[in-house]
CSV table of N, CA and C in Angstrom, one decimal:
chain,number,residue,atom,x,y,z
S,1,UNK,N,122.9,94.6,134.4
S,1,UNK,CA,123.9,93.6,134.1
S,1,UNK,C,125.1,94.4,133.6
S,2,UNK,N,126.3,94.0,134.0
S,2,UNK,CA,127.5,94.6,133.6
S,2,UNK,C,128.4,93.6,132.9
S,3,UNK,N,129.2,94.1,132.0
S,3,UNK,CA,130.1,93.2,131.2
S,3,UNK,C,131.5,93.8,131.3
S,4,UNK,N,132.5,93.0,131.4
S,4,UNK,CA,133.9,93.4,131.4
S,4,UNK,C,134.3,93.9,130.1
S,5,UNK,N,135.2,95.0,130.1
S,5,UNK,CA,135.8,95.5,128.9
S,5,UNK,C,137.3,95.1,129.0
S,6,UNK,N,137.8,94.4,127.9
S,6,UNK,CA,139.2,93.9,127.9
S,6,UNK,C,140.1,94.8,127.2
S,7,UNK,N,141.4,94.9,127.6
S,7,UNK,CA,142.4,95.7,126.9
S,7,UNK,C,143.0,94.9,125.8
S,8,UNK,N,144.0,95.5,125.2
S,8,UNK,CA,144.7,94.9,124.0
S,8,UNK,C,145.4,93.6,124.4
S,9,UNK,N,145.7,93.4,125.7
S,9,UNK,CA,146.3,92.1,126.1
S,9,UNK,C,145.3,91.1,126.5
S,10,UNK,N,144.0,91.4,126.5
S,10,UNK,CA,143.0,90.5,126.9
S,10,UNK,C,142.7,90.5,128.3
S,11,UNK,N,143.2,91.5,129.1
S,11,UNK,CA,142.9,91.6,130.5
S,11,UNK,C,141.7,92.5,130.8
S,12,UNK,N,140.8,92.1,131.7
S,12,UNK,CA,139.7,92.9,132.0
S,12,UNK,C,140.1,94.1,132.8
S,13,UNK,N,139.7,95.3,132.3
S,13,UNK,CA,140.1,96.5,132.9
S,13,UNK,C,139.0,97.4,133.4
S,14,UNK,N,137.9,97.4,132.8
S,14,UNK,CA,136.8,98.2,133.3
S,14,UNK,C,135.4,97.5,132.9
S,15,UNK,N,134.4,98.0,133.4
S,15,UNK,CA,133.0,97.4,133.3
S,15,UNK,C,132.1,98.3,132.5
S,16,UNK,N,131.4,97.8,131.6
S,16,UNK,CA,130.2,98.5,130.9
S,16,UNK,C,129.0,98.2,131.8
S,17,UNK,N,128.4,99.2,132.3
S,17,UNK,CA,127.3,99.1,133.2
S,17,UNK,C,126.2,100.0,132.8
S,18,UNK,N,125.3,99.6,131.8
S,18,UNK,CA,124.2,100.4,131.3
S,18,UNK,C,124.7,101.6,130.6
S,19,UNK,N,124.5,102.8,131.1
S,19,UNK,CA,124.9,104.0,130.4
S,19,UNK,C,126.2,104.6,131.0
S,20,UNK,N,127.0,103.8,131.6
S,20,UNK,CA,128.3,104.3,132.1
S,20,UNK,C,129.4,103.2,132.0
S,21,UNK,N,130.6,103.6,132.2
S,21,UNK,CA,131.8,102.7,132.3
S,21,UNK,C,132.4,102.9,133.6
S,22,UNK,N,132.6,101.8,134.3
S,22,UNK,CA,133.2,101.9,135.7
S,22,UNK,C,134.6,101.2,135.7
S,23,UNK,N,135.4,101.7,136.6
S,23,UNK,CA,136.7,101.1,136.7
S,23,UNK,C,136.6,99.8,137.5
S,24,UNK,N,137.7,99.1,137.7
S,24,UNK,CA,137.7,97.8,138.3
S,24,UNK,C,137.2,97.9,139.8
S,25,UNK,N,137.2,99.0,140.4
S,25,UNK,CA,136.7,99.1,141.8
S,25,UNK,C,135.3,99.5,141.8
S,26,UNK,N,134.6,99.8,140.7
S,26,UNK,CA,133.2,100.1,140.6
S,26,UNK,C,132.9,101.5,140.5
S,27,UNK,N,133.9,102.4,140.5
S,27,UNK,CA,133.6,103.9,140.4
S,27,UNK,C,133.3,104.2,138.9
S,28,UNK,N,132.3,105.1,138.7
S,28,UNK,CA,132.0,105.6,137.3
S,28,UNK,C,133.2,106.4,136.8
S,29,UNK,N,133.6,106.2,135.6
S,29,UNK,CA,134.7,106.9,135.0
S,29,UNK,C,134.3,107.6,133.7
S,30,UNK,N,133.2,107.2,133.1
S,30,UNK,CA,132.7,107.9,131.9
S,30,UNK,C,131.2,107.5,131.7
S,31,UNK,N,130.5,108.4,131.0
S,31,UNK,CA,129.1,108.2,130.7
S,31,UNK,C,129.0,108.0,129.2
S,32,UNK,N,128.0,107.2,128.8
S,32,UNK,CA,127.7,106.9,127.4
S,32,UNK,C,126.3,107.5,127.1
S,33,UNK,N,126.3,108.2,126.0
S,33,UNK,CA,125.0,108.8,125.5
S,33,UNK,C,125.0,108.4,124.0
S,34,UNK,N,124.0,107.5,123.6
S,34,UNK,CA,124.1,106.9,122.3
S,34,UNK,C,125.3,106.1,122.1
S,35,UNK,N,126.2,106.4,121.2
S,35,UNK,CA,127.5,105.8,121.0
S,35,UNK,C,128.6,106.6,121.6
S,36,UNK,N,128.3,107.9,122.0
S,36,UNK,CA,129.3,108.8,122.4
S,36,UNK,C,129.7,108.6,123.9
S,37,UNK,N,131.0,108.8,124.2
S,37,UNK,CA,131.5,108.7,125.5
S,37,UNK,C,131.9,110.1,126.0
S,38,UNK,N,131.5,110.4,127.3
S,38,UNK,CA,131.7,111.7,127.8
S,38,UNK,C,132.4,111.5,129.2
S,39,UNK,N,133.4,112.4,129.5
S,39,UNK,CA,134.1,112.4,130.8
S,39,UNK,C,133.1,112.9,131.8
S,40,UNK,N,133.5,112.7,133.1
S,40,UNK,CA,132.6,113.2,134.2
S,40,UNK,C,132.4,114.7,134.1
S,41,UNK,N,133.3,115.4,133.5
S,41,UNK,CA,133.2,116.8,133.3
S,41,UNK,C,132.4,117.2,132.1
S,42,UNK,N,131.9,116.3,131.3
S,42,UNK,CA,131.1,116.6,130.1
S,42,UNK,C,131.8,116.7,128.8
S,43,UNK,N,133.1,116.4,128.8
S,43,UNK,CA,133.9,116.5,127.5
S,43,UNK,C,133.7,115.2,126.7
S,44,UNK,N,133.5,115.4,125.4
S,44,UNK,CA,133.5,114.2,124.5
S,44,UNK,C,134.8,113.6,124.4
S,45,UNK,N,135.0,112.3,124.7
S,45,UNK,CA,136.3,111.6,124.8
S,45,UNK,C,136.4,110.4,123.9
S,46,UNK,N,135.3,110.0,123.2
S,46,UNK,CA,135.4,108.9,122.3
S,46,UNK,C,134.0,108.3,122.1
S,47,UNK,N,134.0,107.0,121.7
S,47,UNK,CA,132.7,106.4,121.5
S,47,UNK,C,132.8,104.9,121.7
S,48,UNK,N,131.6,104.3,121.8
S,48,UNK,CA,131.5,102.8,122.0
S,48,UNK,C,130.6,102.3,120.9
S,49,UNK,N,131.1,101.5,120.1
S,49,UNK,CA,130.4,101.0,118.9
S,49,UNK,C,130.6,99.5,118.7
S,50,UNK,N,129.6,98.7,118.5
S,50,UNK,CA,129.7,97.3,118.3
S,50,UNK,C,130.6,96.5,119.3
S,51,UNK,N,130.5,97.0,120.5
S,51,UNK,CA,131.3,96.4,121.6
S,51,UNK,C,132.7,96.8,121.7
S,52,UNK,N,133.1,97.8,120.9
S,52,UNK,CA,134.5,98.3,120.9
S,52,UNK,C,134.5,99.7,121.4
S,53,UNK,N,135.5,100.0,122.3
S,53,UNK,CA,135.7,101.3,123.0
S,53,UNK,C,136.8,102.0,122.2
S,54,UNK,N,136.5,103.2,121.6
S,54,UNK,CA,137.4,104.0,120.9
S,54,UNK,C,137.7,105.3,121.6
S,55,UNK,N,138.9,105.8,121.5
S,55,UNK,CA,139.2,107.1,122.0
S,55,UNK,C,138.9,108.2,120.9
S,56,UNK,N,139.1,109.4,121.2
S,56,UNK,CA,138.8,110.5,120.2
S,56,UNK,C,139.6,110.5,119.0
S,57,UNK,N,140.8,109.8,119.0
S,57,UNK,CA,141.6,109.6,117.9
S,57,UNK,C,141.4,108.3,117.1
S,58,UNK,N,140.3,107.7,117.4
S,58,UNK,CA,139.9,106.4,116.7
S,58,UNK,C,140.8,105.2,117.0
S,59,UNK,N,141.5,105.3,118.1
S,59,UNK,CA,142.3,104.1,118.6
S,59,UNK,C,141.4,103.3,119.5
S,60,UNK,N,141.6,102.0,119.3
S,60,UNK,CA,140.8,101.0,120.1
S,60,UNK,C,141.4,101.0,121.5
S,61,UNK,N,140.6,101.2,122.5
S,61,UNK,CA,141.0,101.2,123.9
S,61,UNK,C,140.7,99.9,124.6
S,62,UNK,N,139.5,99.3,124.2
S,62,UNK,CA,139.1,98.0,124.8
S,62,UNK,C,137.9,97.5,124.0
S,63,UNK,N,137.5,96.3,124.4
S,63,UNK,CA,136.4,95.6,123.7
S,63,UNK,C,135.7,94.6,124.7
S,64,UNK,N,134.4,94.4,124.3
S,64,UNK,CA,133.7,93.4,125.1
S,64,UNK,C,134.0,92.0,124.5
S,65,UNK,N,133.8,91.0,125.3
S,65,UNK,CA,134.0,89.6,124.9
S,65,UNK,C,133.4,89.2,123.6
S,66,UNK,N,132.2,89.7,123.3
S,66,UNK,CA,131.5,89.3,122.1
S,66,UNK,C,131.5,90.4,121.0
S,67,UNK,N,132.5,91.3,121.1
S,67,UNK,CA,132.6,92.5,120.1
S,67,UNK,C,132.8,91.9,118.7
S,68,UNK,N,132.3,92.6,117.8
S,68,UNK,CA,132.5,92.3,116.4
S,68,UNK,C,133.3,93.4,115.7
S,69,UNK,N,134.0,93.1,114.7
S,69,UNK,CA,134.7,94.1,113.9
S,69,UNK,C,136.2,94.3,114.3
S,70,UNK,N,136.7,93.5,115.2
S,70,UNK,CA,138.1,93.6,115.6
S,70,UNK,C,139.0,92.9,114.5
S,71,UNK,N,140.1,93.5,114.1
S,71,UNK,CA,140.9,92.8,113.1
S,71,UNK,C,141.6,91.6,113.7
S,72,UNK,N,141.9,91.7,115.0
S,72,UNK,CA,142.5,90.5,115.6
S,72,UNK,C,142.1,90.6,117.1
S,73,UNK,N,142.1,89.5,117.7
S,73,UNK,CA,141.6,89.4,119.1
S,73,UNK,C,142.6,88.6,120.0
S,74,UNK,N,143.1,89.2,121.1
S,74,UNK,CA,144.0,88.5,121.9
S,74,UNK,C,143.2,87.4,122.7
S,75,UNK,N,144.0,86.4,123.3
S,75,UNK,CA,143.3,85.5,124.2
S,75,UNK,C,142.9,86.3,125.4
S,76,UNK,N,141.7,85.9,125.9
S,76,UNK,CA,141.2,86.6,127.1
S,76,UNK,C,141.5,85.9,128.4
S,77,UNK,N,142.0,86.7,129.4
S,77,UNK,CA,142.3,86.2,130.7
S,77,UNK,C,141.0,85.9,131.4
S,78,UNK,N,141.1,85.3,132.6
S,78,UNK,CA,139.9,85.0,133.4
S,78,UNK,C,139.1,86.3,133.8
S,79,UNK,N,137.8,86.1,134.0
S,79,UNK,CA,137.0,87.2,134.4
S,79,UNK,C,136.9,87.3,135.9
S,80,UNK,N,137.3,88.4,136.4
S,80,UNK,CA,137.2,88.6,137.9
S,80,UNK,C,135.8,88.8,138.3
S,81,UNK,N,135.6,88.7,139.6
S,81,UNK,CA,134.2,89.0,140.2
S,81,UNK,C,133.9,90.5,140.0
S,82,UNK,N,132.7,90.8,140.0
S,82,UNK,CA,132.2,92.2,139.9
S,82,UNK,C,132.3,92.9,141.2
S,83,UNK,N,132.8,94.2,141.2
S,83,UNK,CA,132.9,94.9,142.4
S,83,UNK,C,131.5,95.4,142.8
S,84,UNK,N,131.3,95.8,144.1
S,84,UNK,CA,130.0,96.3,144.5
S,84,UNK,C,129.9,97.7,144.0
S,85,UNK,N,128.8,98.1,143.4
S,85,UNK,CA,128.6,99.4,142.8
S,85,UNK,C,127.9,100.3,143.8
S,86,UNK,N,128.3,101.6,143.9
S,86,UNK,CA,127.7,102.6,144.7
S,86,UNK,C,126.4,103.0,144.0
S,87,UNK,N,125.5,103.7,144.7
S,87,UNK,CA,124.2,104.1,144.1
S,87,UNK,C,124.3,105.2,143.0
């Protein structure tokens, strides 16, 4: 099961899919190990905690629809269909 991650404007931008994050076309862009996010090259680039995606500087990049701990939440736009995922 995958869930859309929304940006600061409430627009769906990428998908949480198990232990990875995929772009809107379904390609893997980062891996999740525990709460840590790693680039495809293996560099630590941030973390994912309580449904909120943070970069390495502690800035919020995105959030799940049911994320907790956000100081404010924009209105969410419609959820697009899910792209087909490669193996």
